[in-house]
Structures are given as structure tokens and as C-alpha cells.
mmCIF file with all atom_site columns, C-alpha atoms in Angstrom:
data_model
loop_
_atom_site.group_PDB
_atom_site.id
_atom_site.type_symbol
_atom_site.label_atom_id
_atom_site.label_alt_id
_atom_site.label_comp_id
_atom_site.label_asym_id
_atom_site.label_entity_id
_atom_site.label_seq_id
_atom_site.pdbx_PDB_ins_code
_atom_site.Cartn_x
_atom_site.Cartn_y
_atom_site.Cartn_z
_atom_site.occupancy
_atom_site.B_iso_or_equiv
_atom_site.pdbx_formal_charge
_atom_site.auth_seq_id
_atom_site.auth_comp_id
_atom_site.auth_asym_id
_atom_site.auth_atom_id
_atom_site.pdbx_PDB_model_num
ATOM 1   C CA . MET A 1 1   ? -53.080 -4.717 -15.616 1.00 52.00 ? 1   MET A CA 1
ATOM 2   C CA . THR A 1 2   ? -54.398 -2.334 -17.456 1.00 63.00 ? 2   THR A CA 1
ATOM 3   C CA . GLU A 1 3   ? -53.351 0.644  -18.676 1.00 78.00 ? 3   GLU A CA 1
ATOM 4   C CA . PHE A 1 4   ? -53.031 4.070  -16.416 1.00 82.00 ? 4   PHE A CA 1
ATOM 5   C CA . SER A 1 5   ? -55.886 6.392  -18.342 1.00 84.00 ? 5   SER A CA 1
ATOM 6   C CA . PRO A 1 6   ? -55.504 10.207 -17.139 1.00 82.00 ? 6   PRO A CA 1
ATOM 7   C CA . ARG A 1 7   ? -59.502 10.482 -18.683 1.00 83.00 ? 7   ARG A CA 1
ATOM 8   C CA . THR A 1 8   ? -60.454 7.562  -16.467 1.00 86.00 ? 8   THR A CA 1
ATOM 9   C CA . ALA A 1 9   ? -58.417 7.454  -13.076 1.00 91.00 ? 9   ALA A CA 1
ATOM 10  C CA . LEU A 1 10  ? -58.342 11.078 -12.722 1.00 96.00 ? 10  LEU A CA 1
ATOM 11  C CA . ARG A 1 11  ? -60.830 14.344 -12.329 1.00 96.00 ? 11  ARG A CA 1
ATOM 12  C CA . SER A 1 12  ? -60.345 17.373 -13.866 1.00 96.00 ? 12  SER A CA 1
ATOM 13  C CA . PRO A 1 13  ? -58.802 20.315 -12.411 1.00 96.00 ? 13  PRO A CA 1
ATOM 14  C CA . ARG A 1 14  ? -62.162 21.734 -12.797 1.00 96.00 ? 14  ARG A CA 1
ATOM 15  C CA . ALA A 1 15  ? -64.239 19.054 -10.479 1.00 97.00 ? 15  ALA A CA 1
ATOM 16  C CA . MET A 1 16  ? -64.987 19.986 -7.054  1.00 96.00 ? 16  MET A CA 1
ATOM 17  C CA . LEU A 1 17  ? -65.396 18.874 -2.988  1.00 96.00 ? 17  LEU A CA 1
ATOM 18  C CA . ASP A 1 18  ? -66.648 21.027 -0.717  1.00 94.00 ? 18  ASP A CA 1
ATOM 19  C CA . GLY A 1 19  ? -66.113 24.265 -3.161  1.00 95.00 ? 19  GLY A CA 1
ATOM 20  C CA . TYR A 1 20  ? -62.421 23.833 -3.609  1.00 97.00 ? 20  TYR A CA 1
ATOM 21  C CA . ILE A 1 21  ? -61.407 22.624 -7.399  1.00 97.00 ? 21  ILE A CA 1
ATOM 22  C CA . ILE A 1 22  ? -57.724 20.827 -7.979  1.00 96.00 ? 22  ILE A CA 1
ATOM 23  C CA . LEU A 1 23  ? -58.639 17.932 -4.283  1.00 97.00 ? 23  LEU A CA 1
ATOM 24  C CA . PRO A 1 24  ? -59.865 15.936 -6.399  1.00 98.00 ? 24  PRO A CA 1
ATOM 25  C CA . ARG A 1 25  ? -57.758 15.472 -8.745  1.00 97.00 ? 25  ARG A CA 1
ATOM 26  C CA . LEU A 1 26  ? -54.468 15.835 -6.464  1.00 97.00 ? 26  LEU A CA 1
ATOM 27  C CA . ILE A 1 27  ? -56.176 12.683 -4.651  1.00 98.00 ? 27  ILE A CA 1
ATOM 28  C CA . ASP A 1 28  ? -56.856 10.279 -7.555  1.00 97.00 ? 28  ASP A CA 1
ATOM 29  C CA . LYS A 1 29  ? -53.039 11.302 -7.984  1.00 97.00 ? 29  LYS A CA 1
ATOM 30  C CA . VAL A 1 30  ? -51.437 9.836  -4.131  1.00 98.00 ? 30  VAL A CA 1
ATOM 31  C CA . ARG A 1 31  ? -54.014 7.126  -4.993  1.00 97.00 ? 31  ARG A CA 1
ATOM 32  C CA . ALA A 1 32  ? -52.507 6.289  -8.303  1.00 96.00 ? 32  ALA A CA 1
ATOM 33  C CA . TYR A 1 33  ? -48.911 6.749  -6.898  1.00 97.00 ? 33  TYR A CA 1
ATOM 34  C CA . ALA A 1 34  ? -49.364 4.287  -3.936  1.00 97.00 ? 34  ALA A CA 1
ATOM 35  C CA . GLN A 1 35  ? -50.556 2.538  -6.224  1.00 95.00 ? 35  GLN A CA 1
ATOM 36  C CA . GLY A 1 36  ? -47.921 2.444  -8.537  1.00 95.00 ? 36  GLY A CA 1
ATOM 37  C CA . VAL A 1 37  ? -49.582 3.163  -11.395 1.00 95.00 ? 37  VAL A CA 1
ATOM 38  C CA . LEU A 1 38  ? -49.749 7.086  -12.233 1.00 95.00 ? 38  LEU A CA 1
ATOM 39  C CA . PRO A 1 39  ? -46.890 7.941  -14.760 1.00 92.00 ? 39  PRO A CA 1
ATOM 40  C CA . GLU A 1 40  ? -44.113 9.318  -14.058 1.00 91.00 ? 40  GLU A CA 1
ATOM 41  C CA . VAL A 1 41  ? -44.991 12.954 -16.011 1.00 88.00 ? 41  VAL A CA 1
ATOM 42  C CA . TYR A 1 42  ? -47.217 13.428 -12.529 1.00 91.00 ? 42  TYR A CA 1
ATOM 43  C CA . HIS A 1 43  ? -44.439 13.055 -9.976  1.00 94.00 ? 43  HIS A CA 1
ATOM 44  C CA . ARG A 1 44  ? -42.531 15.576 -10.249 1.00 91.00 ? 44  ARG A CA 1
ATOM 45  C CA . ASN A 1 45  ? -45.671 18.328 -9.277  1.00 91.00 ? 45  ASN A CA 1
ATOM 46  C CA . LEU A 1 46  ? -47.385 15.730 -6.955  1.00 96.00 ? 46  LEU A CA 1
ATOM 47  C CA . LEU A 1 47  ? -47.964 17.349 -3.914  1.00 96.00 ? 47  LEU A CA 1
ATOM 48  C CA . ARG A 1 48  ? -45.334 19.721 -4.605  1.00 93.00 ? 48  ARG A CA 1
ATOM 49  C CA . PRO A 1 49  ? -44.956 23.426 -3.007  1.00 90.00 ? 49  PRO A CA 1
ATOM 50  C CA . GLY A 1 50  ? -44.921 26.210 -5.243  1.00 87.00 ? 50  GLY A CA 1
ATOM 51  C CA . VAL A 1 51  ? -46.860 27.244 -8.306  1.00 84.00 ? 51  VAL A CA 1
ATOM 52  C CA . THR A 1 52  ? -47.859 23.910 -8.864  1.00 90.00 ? 52  THR A CA 1
ATOM 53  C CA . LEU A 1 53  ? -51.672 23.464 -9.082  1.00 94.00 ? 53  LEU A CA 1
ATOM 54  C CA . ASP A 1 54  ? -50.453 20.856 -5.475  1.00 96.00 ? 54  ASP A CA 1
ATOM 55  C CA . GLY A 1 55  ? -48.747 24.028 -4.436  1.00 95.00 ? 55  GLY A CA 1
ATOM 56  C CA . ARG A 1 56  ? -51.340 26.817 -5.082  1.00 95.00 ? 56  ARG A CA 1
ATOM 57  C CA . PHE A 1 57  ? -54.095 24.390 -3.068  1.00 97.00 ? 57  PHE A CA 1
ATOM 58  C CA . LEU A 1 58  ? -51.977 23.601 -0.258  1.00 97.00 ? 58  LEU A CA 1
ATOM 59  C CA . ALA A 1 59  ? -50.776 27.300 -0.405  1.00 97.00 ? 59  ALA A CA 1
ATOM 60  C CA . LEU A 1 60  ? -54.007 28.810 0.230   1.00 97.00 ? 60  LEU A CA 1
ATOM 61  C CA . THR A 1 61  ? -55.413 26.043 2.491   1.00 97.00 ? 61  THR A CA 1
ATOM 62  C CA . GLY A 1 62  ? -52.243 26.601 4.106   1.00 97.00 ? 62  GLY A CA 1
ATOM 63  C CA . LEU A 1 63  ? -52.254 22.373 4.880   1.00 97.00 ? 63  LEU A CA 1
ATOM 64  C CA . ASP A 1 64  ? -49.559 20.208 4.948   1.00 97.00 ? 64  ASP A CA 1
ATOM 65  C CA . GLY A 1 65  ? -48.390 18.164 2.006   1.00 97.00 ? 65  GLY A CA 1
ATOM 66  C CA . GLU A 1 66  ? -47.622 15.171 3.609   1.00 97.00 ? 66  GLU A CA 1
ATOM 67  C CA . ALA A 1 67  ? -50.501 14.808 6.405   1.00 98.00 ? 67  ALA A CA 1
ATOM 68  C CA . LEU A 1 68  ? -52.569 15.135 3.745   1.00 98.00 ? 68  LEU A CA 1
ATOM 69  C CA . ARG A 1 69  ? -51.120 12.177 1.952   1.00 98.00 ? 69  ARG A CA 1
ATOM 70  C CA . GLN A 1 70  ? -52.040 10.103 4.920   1.00 98.00 ? 70  GLN A CA 1
ATOM 71  C CA . VAL A 1 71  ? -54.985 11.371 4.972   1.00 98.00 ? 71  VAL A CA 1
ATOM 72  C CA . VAL A 1 72  ? -55.969 10.022 1.605   1.00 98.00 ? 72  VAL A CA 1
ATOM 73  C CA . LEU A 1 73  ? -54.412 6.724  2.066   1.00 98.00 ? 73  LEU A CA 1
ATOM 74  C CA . SER A 1 74  ? -56.224 6.279  4.804   1.00 98.00 ? 74  SER A CA 1
ATOM 75  C CA . SER A 1 75  ? -59.362 6.177  3.352   1.00 95.00 ? 75  SER A CA 1
ATOM 76  C CA . ALA A 1 76  ? -61.074 5.171  -0.060  1.00 95.00 ? 76  ALA A CA 1
ATOM 77  C CA . VAL A 1 77  ? -63.249 7.266  -0.215  1.00 97.00 ? 77  VAL A CA 1
ATOM 78  C CA . ASP A 1 78  ? -63.625 11.365 -0.440  1.00 97.00 ? 78  ASP A CA 1
ATOM 79  C CA . GLU A 1 79  ? -65.589 11.957 2.649   1.00 97.00 ? 79  GLU A CA 1
ATOM 80  C CA . PRO A 1 80  ? -62.475 11.577 5.758   1.00 97.00 ? 80  PRO A CA 1
ATOM 81  C CA . VAL A 1 81  ? -60.325 13.675 3.303   1.00 98.00 ? 81  VAL A CA 1
ATOM 82  C CA . MET A 1 82  ? -63.270 16.804 2.690   1.00 96.00 ? 82  MET A CA 1
ATOM 83  C CA . GLN A 1 83  ? -64.092 16.373 7.201   1.00 97.00 ? 83  GLN A CA 1
ATOM 84  C CA . TRP A 1 84  ? -60.036 16.803 7.726   1.00 98.00 ? 84  TRP A CA 1
ATOM 85  C CA . ILE A 1 85  ? -59.552 19.478 5.583   1.00 97.00 ? 85  ILE A CA 1
ATOM 86  C CA . ALA A 1 86  ? -62.601 21.468 7.054   1.00 96.00 ? 86  ALA A CA 1
ATOM 87  C CA . ARG A 1 87  ? -61.203 20.393 9.760   1.00 97.00 ? 87  ARG A CA 1
ATOM 88  C CA . TYR A 1 88  ? -57.409 21.677 9.452   1.00 98.00 ? 88  TYR A CA 1
ATOM 89  C CA . ALA A 1 89  ? -57.330 23.930 6.479   1.00 97.00 ? 89  ALA A CA 1
ATOM 90  C CA . ARG A 1 90  ? -57.458 27.950 6.334   1.00 97.00 ? 90  ARG A CA 1
ATOM 91  C CA . PRO A 1 91  ? -60.868 28.876 6.060   1.00 96.00 ? 91  PRO A CA 1
ATOM 92  C CA . HIS A 1 92  ? -62.436 29.948 3.779   1.00 96.00 ? 92  HIS A CA 1
ATOM 93  C CA . SER A 1 93  ? -65.667 31.160 2.394   1.00 96.00 ? 93  SER A CA 1
ATOM 94  C CA . GLU A 1 94  ? -67.435 29.780 -0.747  1.00 96.00 ? 94  GLU A CA 1
ATOM 95  C CA . GLU A 1 95  ? -66.834 33.316 -2.409  1.00 97.00 ? 95  GLU A CA 1
ATOM 96  C CA . GLU A 1 96  ? -62.864 32.965 -1.258  1.00 97.00 ? 96  GLU A CA 1
ATOM 97  C CA . LYS A 1 97  ? -63.246 29.759 -2.829  1.00 97.00 ? 97  LYS A CA 1
ATOM 98  C CA . GLN A 1 98  ? -64.819 30.665 -5.637  1.00 97.00 ? 98  GLN A CA 1
ATOM 99  C CA . ARG A 1 99  ? -62.573 34.031 -6.819  1.00 97.00 ? 99  ARG A CA 1
ATOM 100 C CA . TRP A 1 100 ? -59.520 31.316 -5.824  1.00 97.00 ? 100 TRP A CA 1
ATOM 101 C CA . ALA A 1 101 ? -60.869 28.982 -9.139  1.00 97.00 ? 101 ALA A CA 1
ATOM 102 C CA . SER A 1 102 ? -61.681 31.347 -11.275 1.00 96.00 ? 102 SER A CA 1
ATOM 103 C CA . GLU A 1 103 ? -58.087 33.053 -10.695 1.00 96.00 ? 103 GLU A CA 1
ATOM 104 C CA . VAL A 1 104 ? -56.497 28.848 -11.117 1.00 95.00 ? 104 VAL A CA 1
ATOM 105 C CA . ASP A 1 105 ? -59.352 28.453 -14.204 1.00 95.00 ? 105 ASP A CA 1
ATOM 106 C CA . GLY A 1 106 ? -57.902 31.454 -15.391 1.00 94.00 ? 106 GLY A CA 1
ATOM 107 C CA . TYR A 1 107 ? -53.592 30.934 -15.363 1.00 94.00 ? 107 TYR A CA 1
ATOM 108 C CA . ARG A 1 108 ? -51.666 30.638 -18.950 1.00 93.00 ? 108 ARG A CA 1
ATOM 109 C CA . ALA A 1 109 ? -48.953 29.842 -18.384 1.00 91.00 ? 109 ALA A CA 1
ATOM 110 C CA . SER A 1 110 ? -45.356 31.856 -20.051 1.00 90.00 ? 110 SER A CA 1
ATOM 111 C CA . GLY A 1 111 ? -41.600 31.606 -19.678 1.00 92.00 ? 111 GLY A CA 1
ATOM 112 C CA . ARG A 1 112 ? -40.650 28.315 -18.236 1.00 91.00 ? 112 ARG A CA 1
ATOM 113 C CA . VAL A 1 113 ? -43.554 27.214 -16.772 1.00 89.00 ? 113 VAL A CA 1
ATOM 114 C CA . LEU A 1 114 ? -45.129 26.877 -20.507 1.00 92.00 ? 114 LEU A CA 1
ATOM 115 C CA . LEU A 1 115 ? -41.812 25.702 -22.303 1.00 93.00 ? 115 LEU A CA 1
ATOM 116 C CA . TYR A 1 116 ? -42.039 22.898 -19.471 1.00 90.00 ? 116 TYR A CA 1
ATOM 117 C CA . LEU A 1 117 ? -45.645 22.282 -20.726 1.00 90.00 ? 117 LEU A CA 1
ATOM 118 C CA . GLN A 1 118 ? -44.529 21.955 -24.145 1.00 93.00 ? 118 GLN A CA 1
ATOM 119 C CA . ALA A 1 119 ? -41.922 19.711 -23.524 1.00 92.00 ? 119 ALA A CA 1
ATOM 120 C CA . THR A 1 120 ? -44.109 17.491 -21.592 1.00 89.00 ? 120 THR A CA 1
ATOM 121 C CA . ALA A 1 121 ? -47.482 17.144 -23.709 1.00 91.00 ? 121 ALA A CA 1
ATOM 122 C CA . PRO A 1 122 ? -45.565 18.107 -27.363 1.00 93.00 ? 122 PRO A CA 1
ATOM 123 C CA . GLU A 1 123 ? -48.473 16.379 -29.302 1.00 93.00 ? 123 GLU A CA 1
ATOM 124 C CA . LEU A 1 124 ? -50.963 18.397 -28.412 1.00 94.00 ? 124 LEU A CA 1
ATOM 125 C CA . ALA A 1 125 ? -48.094 21.720 -28.399 1.00 94.00 ? 125 ALA A CA 1
ATOM 126 C CA . ALA A 1 126 ? -48.145 20.285 -32.294 1.00 93.00 ? 126 ALA A CA 1
ATOM 127 C CA . ARG A 1 127 ? -52.005 20.736 -32.564 1.00 94.00 ? 127 ARG A CA 1
ATOM 128 C CA . VAL A 1 128 ? -52.173 24.176 -29.978 1.00 94.00 ? 128 VAL A CA 1
ATOM 129 C CA . ASP A 1 129 ? -50.999 27.635 -29.247 1.00 94.00 ? 129 ASP A CA 1
ATOM 130 C CA . PHE A 1 130 ? -50.674 27.112 -25.479 1.00 93.00 ? 130 PHE A CA 1
ATOM 131 C CA . SER A 1 131 ? -50.566 30.492 -24.572 1.00 91.00 ? 131 SER A CA 1
ATOM 132 C CA . ARG A 1 132 ? -53.599 30.535 -25.825 1.00 92.00 ? 132 ARG A CA 1
ATOM 133 C CA . PHE A 1 133 ? -55.484 28.381 -23.177 1.00 95.00 ? 133 PHE A CA 1
ATOM 134 C CA . SER A 1 134 ? -55.798 28.323 -19.436 1.00 95.00 ? 134 SER A CA 1
ATOM 135 C CA . LEU A 1 135 ? -53.682 25.258 -17.565 1.00 95.00 ? 135 LEU A CA 1
ATOM 136 C CA . LEU A 1 136 ? -57.066 23.851 -17.155 1.00 96.00 ? 136 LEU A CA 1
ATOM 137 C CA . ASP A 1 137 ? -58.075 24.257 -20.628 1.00 96.00 ? 137 ASP A CA 1
ATOM 138 C CA . LEU A 1 138 ? -54.918 22.494 -21.855 1.00 95.00 ? 138 LEU A CA 1
ATOM 139 C CA . ILE A 1 139 ? -54.982 19.553 -19.015 1.00 94.00 ? 139 ILE A CA 1
ATOM 140 C CA . ASP A 1 140 ? -58.349 18.856 -20.287 1.00 95.00 ? 140 ASP A CA 1
ATOM 141 C CA . MET A 1 141 ? -57.334 18.734 -24.008 1.00 95.00 ? 141 MET A CA 1
ATOM 142 C CA . ASP A 1 142 ? -54.033 16.375 -23.082 1.00 93.00 ? 142 ASP A CA 1
ATOM 143 C CA . GLU A 1 143 ? -56.557 13.711 -20.861 1.00 92.00 ? 143 GLU A CA 1
ATOM 144 C CA . GLY A 1 144 ? -59.144 14.183 -23.835 1.00 92.00 ? 144 GLY A CA 1
ATOM 145 C CA . ARG A 1 145 ? -61.665 15.540 -21.215 1.00 94.00 ? 145 ARG A CA 1
ATOM 146 C CA . LEU A 1 146 ? -61.746 18.744 -23.785 1.00 93.00 ? 146 LEU A CA 1
ATOM 147 C CA . LEU A 1 147 ? -62.007 18.815 -27.636 1.00 93.00 ? 147 LEU A CA 1
ATOM 148 C CA . ILE A 1 148 ? -58.698 20.158 -29.250 1.00 91.00 ? 148 ILE A CA 1
ATOM 149 C CA . PRO A 1 149 ? -59.769 23.433 -31.819 1.00 88.00 ? 149 PRO A CA 1
ATOM 150 C CA . PRO A 1 150 ? -58.861 22.844 -35.255 1.00 84.00 ? 150 PRO A CA 1
ATOM 151 C CA . SER A 1 151 ? -55.619 25.308 -35.621 1.00 70.00 ? 151 SER A CA 1
ATOM 152 C CA . ASP A 1 152 ? -57.334 28.102 -37.214 1.00 51.00 ? 152 ASP A CA 1
ATOM 153 C CA . GLU A 1 153 ? -60.025 28.411 -34.400 1.00 50.00 ? 153 GLU A CA 1
ATOM 154 C CA . SER A 1 154 ? -56.657 28.190 -31.303 1.00 46.00 ? 154 SER A CA 1
ATOM 155 C CA . ALA A 1 155 ? -56.858 31.898 -31.456 1.00 47.00 ? 155 ALA A CA 1
ATOM 156 C CA . GLY A 1 156 ? -60.138 32.559 -30.312 1.00 46.00 ? 156 GLY A CA 1
ATOM 157 C CA . GLU A 1 157 ? -62.192 31.209 -27.320 1.00 46.00 ? 157 GLU A CA 1
ATOM 158 C CA . ARG A 1 158 ? -60.534 31.036 -23.989 1.00 44.00 ? 158 ARG A CA 1
ATOM 159 C CA . HIS A 1 159 ? -62.587 28.021 -22.820 1.00 42.00 ? 159 HIS A CA 1
ATOM 160 C CA . LEU A 1 160 ? -63.938 25.580 -25.150 1.00 38.00 ? 160 LEU A CA 1
ATOM 161 C CA . LYS A 1 161 ? -68.108 24.805 -25.187 1.00 33.00 ? 161 LYS A CA 1
ATOM 162 C CA . PHE A 1 162 ? -69.145 21.401 -26.243 1.00 30.00 ? 162 PHE A CA 1
#
């Protein structure tokens, strides 16, 4: 059995399906969890309501996490999941989805959430100031999709371009 690699096993939180960011990653996590390969650090927030990324998606769409889990596990491909979401989710225009995506993409952790993130990714926390980057930047940096800036540049750009 090969070692789980978030960079290859999970899509970026910025990846989209039917205009929804987070959804492709959520699908990947549900499938990996069901296969018993999702690392424990991801379990706590999987389909958890509230301020987690999964919870924000569930709140936006009005979907039940357990129902979504069952739909994801009923198919090895994303299309049936997208069809189910289109049928049962609270409807949103493309503009509303884009506005929501921008809000989520711009979110910067603070307080307890910031402390939690630093505790779950201590190696990254030792290299960058988490308060200077969006949560999605931090996830992509931690999982190797986004370059980690040298410490003297971490005060600069909110989103890194490469």
C-alpha cells in the first residue's frame, strides 16, 4: 500500500465542480475516509457543520452531510454527485457561487482557529506567519501545491503567483 499524499489524493480547496469551490476536495476526503486512507488529522472536520470548510459548503447549499456522504460513496465519479447537488441543494446563481468562493478564498484565520491550524501544521507554522495568508493558501502550501515564500516575503502578497 502506498503512503497517502494529500497533494495527489486531495484536490485543492480552490478546485471547482459546478461552480462550487471546496466540493471536489470534500468528495475526495469522503472517498479516502471510506477507504480507510484519510489521515486522522482530516477526520475531525470531515462533513462537520459550522466554521469548517465542509461546514461552510453544507451551510451554503443546505445539504445534509450524511446524505451527501451516501451520494459520494454511491459513485466512483463526480457527475452523479453534481447532479444530486443540483437537484437538492439550495439554488444559487453563478454570481452567488463566485461571491461565496471569493469570501471563502479570502478568509484568514484568527483566534482559536489560527491556533488550531498552527497546531495541526507545525512545520508550516514554523516557516510562515499564518495570519498573513488565506486558509486556502495555507492548505495549498501545506500540501505542496503552492510554494512557501521565504520568510522575508511572507509579509507581502496575499495570494502567491507562480
